[in-house]
Short mmCIF file of C-alpha atoms in Angstrom, two decimals:
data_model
loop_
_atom_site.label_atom_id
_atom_site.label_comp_id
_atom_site.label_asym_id
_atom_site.label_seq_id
_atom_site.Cartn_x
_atom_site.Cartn_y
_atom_site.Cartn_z
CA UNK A 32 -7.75 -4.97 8.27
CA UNK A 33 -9.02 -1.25 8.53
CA UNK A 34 -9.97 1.48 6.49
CA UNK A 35 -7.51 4.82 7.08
CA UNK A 36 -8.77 8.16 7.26
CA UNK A 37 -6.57 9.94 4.37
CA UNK A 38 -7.20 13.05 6.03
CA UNK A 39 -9.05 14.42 2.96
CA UNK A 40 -11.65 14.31 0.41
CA UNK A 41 -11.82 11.18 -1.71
CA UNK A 42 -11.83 11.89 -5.33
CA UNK A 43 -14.79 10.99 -7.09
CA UNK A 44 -12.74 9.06 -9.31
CA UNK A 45 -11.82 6.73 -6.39
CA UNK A 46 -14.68 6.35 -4.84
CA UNK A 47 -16.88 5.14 -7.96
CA UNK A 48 -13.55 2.36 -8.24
CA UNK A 49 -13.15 1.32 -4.90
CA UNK A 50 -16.54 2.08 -3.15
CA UNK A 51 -15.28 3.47 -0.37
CA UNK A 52 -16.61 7.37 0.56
CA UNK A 53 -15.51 9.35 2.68
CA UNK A 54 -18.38 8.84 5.32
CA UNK A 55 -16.55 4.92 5.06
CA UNK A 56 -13.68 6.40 6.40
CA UNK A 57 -14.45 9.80 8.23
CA UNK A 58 -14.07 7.39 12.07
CA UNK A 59 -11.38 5.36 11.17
CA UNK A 60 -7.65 5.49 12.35
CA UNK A 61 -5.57 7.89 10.35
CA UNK A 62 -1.78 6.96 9.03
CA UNK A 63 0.15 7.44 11.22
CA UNK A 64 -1.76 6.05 14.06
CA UNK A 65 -1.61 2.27 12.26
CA UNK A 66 1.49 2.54 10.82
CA UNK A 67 3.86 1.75 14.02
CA UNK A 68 2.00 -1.88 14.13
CA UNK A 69 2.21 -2.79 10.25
CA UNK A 70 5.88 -1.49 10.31
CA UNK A 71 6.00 -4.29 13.05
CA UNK A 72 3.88 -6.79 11.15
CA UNK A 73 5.52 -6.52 8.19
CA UNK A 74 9.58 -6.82 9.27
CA UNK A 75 11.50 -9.65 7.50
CA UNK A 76 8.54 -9.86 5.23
CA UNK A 77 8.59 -10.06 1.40
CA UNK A 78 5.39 -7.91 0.39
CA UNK A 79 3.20 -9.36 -2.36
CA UNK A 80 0.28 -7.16 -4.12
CA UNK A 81 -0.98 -6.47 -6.99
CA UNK A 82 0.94 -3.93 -8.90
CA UNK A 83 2.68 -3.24 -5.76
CA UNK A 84 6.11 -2.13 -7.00
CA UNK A 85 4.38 0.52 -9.12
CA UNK A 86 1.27 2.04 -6.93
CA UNK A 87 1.24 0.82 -2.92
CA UNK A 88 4.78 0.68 -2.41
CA UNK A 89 5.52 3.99 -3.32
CA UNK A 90 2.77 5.38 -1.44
CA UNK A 91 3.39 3.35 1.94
CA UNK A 92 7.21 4.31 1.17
CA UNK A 93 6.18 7.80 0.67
CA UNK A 94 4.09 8.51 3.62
CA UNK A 95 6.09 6.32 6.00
CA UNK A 96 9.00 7.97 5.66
CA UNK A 97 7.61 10.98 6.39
CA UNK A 98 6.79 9.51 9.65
CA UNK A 99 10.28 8.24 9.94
CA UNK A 100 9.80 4.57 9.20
CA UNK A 101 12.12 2.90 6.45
CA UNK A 102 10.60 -0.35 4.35
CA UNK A 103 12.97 -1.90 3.01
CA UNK A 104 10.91 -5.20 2.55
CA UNK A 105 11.64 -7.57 -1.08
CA UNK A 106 8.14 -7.15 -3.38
CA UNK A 107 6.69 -9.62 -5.52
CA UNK A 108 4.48 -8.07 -8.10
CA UNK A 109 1.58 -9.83 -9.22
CA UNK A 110 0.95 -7.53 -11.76
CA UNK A 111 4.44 -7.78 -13.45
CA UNK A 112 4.44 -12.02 -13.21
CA UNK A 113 1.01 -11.95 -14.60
CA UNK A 114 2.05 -9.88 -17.83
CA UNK A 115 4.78 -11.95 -18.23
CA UNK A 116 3.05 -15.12 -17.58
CA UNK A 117 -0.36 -15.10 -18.35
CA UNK A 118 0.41 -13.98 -21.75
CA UNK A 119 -2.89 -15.62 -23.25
CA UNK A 120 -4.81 -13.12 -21.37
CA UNK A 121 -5.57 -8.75 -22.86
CA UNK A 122 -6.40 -7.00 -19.54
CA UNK A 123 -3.76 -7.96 -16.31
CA UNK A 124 -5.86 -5.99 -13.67
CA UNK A 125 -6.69 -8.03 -10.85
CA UNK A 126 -10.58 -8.11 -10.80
CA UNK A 127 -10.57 -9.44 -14.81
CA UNK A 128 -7.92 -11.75 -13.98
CA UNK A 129 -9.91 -13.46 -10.83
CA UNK A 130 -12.64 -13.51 -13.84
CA UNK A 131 -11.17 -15.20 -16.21
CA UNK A 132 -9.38 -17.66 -13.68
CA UNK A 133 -12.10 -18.44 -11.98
CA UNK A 134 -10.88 -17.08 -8.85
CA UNK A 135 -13.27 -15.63 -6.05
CA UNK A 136 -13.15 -12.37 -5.75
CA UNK A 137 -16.20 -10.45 -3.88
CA UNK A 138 -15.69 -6.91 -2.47
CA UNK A 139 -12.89 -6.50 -5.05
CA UNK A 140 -10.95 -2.79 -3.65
CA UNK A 141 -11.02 -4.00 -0.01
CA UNK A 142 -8.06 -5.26 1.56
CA UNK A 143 -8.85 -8.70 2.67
CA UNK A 144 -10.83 -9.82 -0.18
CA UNK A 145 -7.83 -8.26 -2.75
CA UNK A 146 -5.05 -10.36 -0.27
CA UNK A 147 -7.10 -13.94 -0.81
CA UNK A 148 -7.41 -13.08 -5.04
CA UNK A 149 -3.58 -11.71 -5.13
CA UNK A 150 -2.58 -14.86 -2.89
CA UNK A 151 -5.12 -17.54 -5.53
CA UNK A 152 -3.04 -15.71 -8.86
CA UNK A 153 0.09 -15.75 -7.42
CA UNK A 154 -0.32 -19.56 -6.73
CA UNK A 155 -1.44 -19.63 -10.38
CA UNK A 156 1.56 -18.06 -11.50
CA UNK A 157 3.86 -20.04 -9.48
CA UNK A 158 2.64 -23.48 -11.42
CA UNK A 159 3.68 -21.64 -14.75
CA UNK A 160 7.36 -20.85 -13.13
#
């Protein structure tokens, strides 16, 4: 669990989402330095998130193959199970979902504390399946 240095400005737009400024950041590891150990971490391992398939896949795809690294990991998309079973619910996005199912969520937009609500809806899900 670690903030990464994009290696430029956050947008404002980001920052009033997530929280995170660039002074948050400015010391931490960049990219390419962490990637090598989640590449590791992460073999043989399906990938869940929150709209994963649509927004941090692509960019971890993106960027790591740029670096030469592959993932070719299965994804489970909370997102995409929620829309299609939680159908009694208007907004899907994760911090009104841990709302309305009265699932913990402080420090929503930081890794650890988005892993425990994504890993409390996806059990959710699963009893619907």
């Amino acid at each position: 669990n670690t903030f990464v240095n994009p290696n430029m400005e956050i947008p404002e737009n980001i920052i009033e989402l997530t929280g995170i400024t660039n002074e948050m950041v400015a010391d931490s590891p960049k990219f390419e330095d962490i990637l090598p150990d989640f590449f590791k971490f992460t073999r043989g391992c399906t990938l869940v998130g929150h709209n994963i398939s649509g927004y941090d896949f692509p960019l971890l795809d993106k960027y790591a193959r740029q670096e030469g690294y592959m993932f070719d990991n299965d994804l489970v998309d909370t997102l995409l199970l929620a829309r299609e079973h939680l159908t009694e619910f208007k907004r899907f996005d994760l911090v009104s979902l841990s709302k309305n199912l009265n699932i913990s969520h402080k420090n929503a937009h930081r890794a650890i504390a988005d892993v425990y609500a994504t890993s409390e809806l996806l059990k959710i899900i699963a009893t619907r399946l």
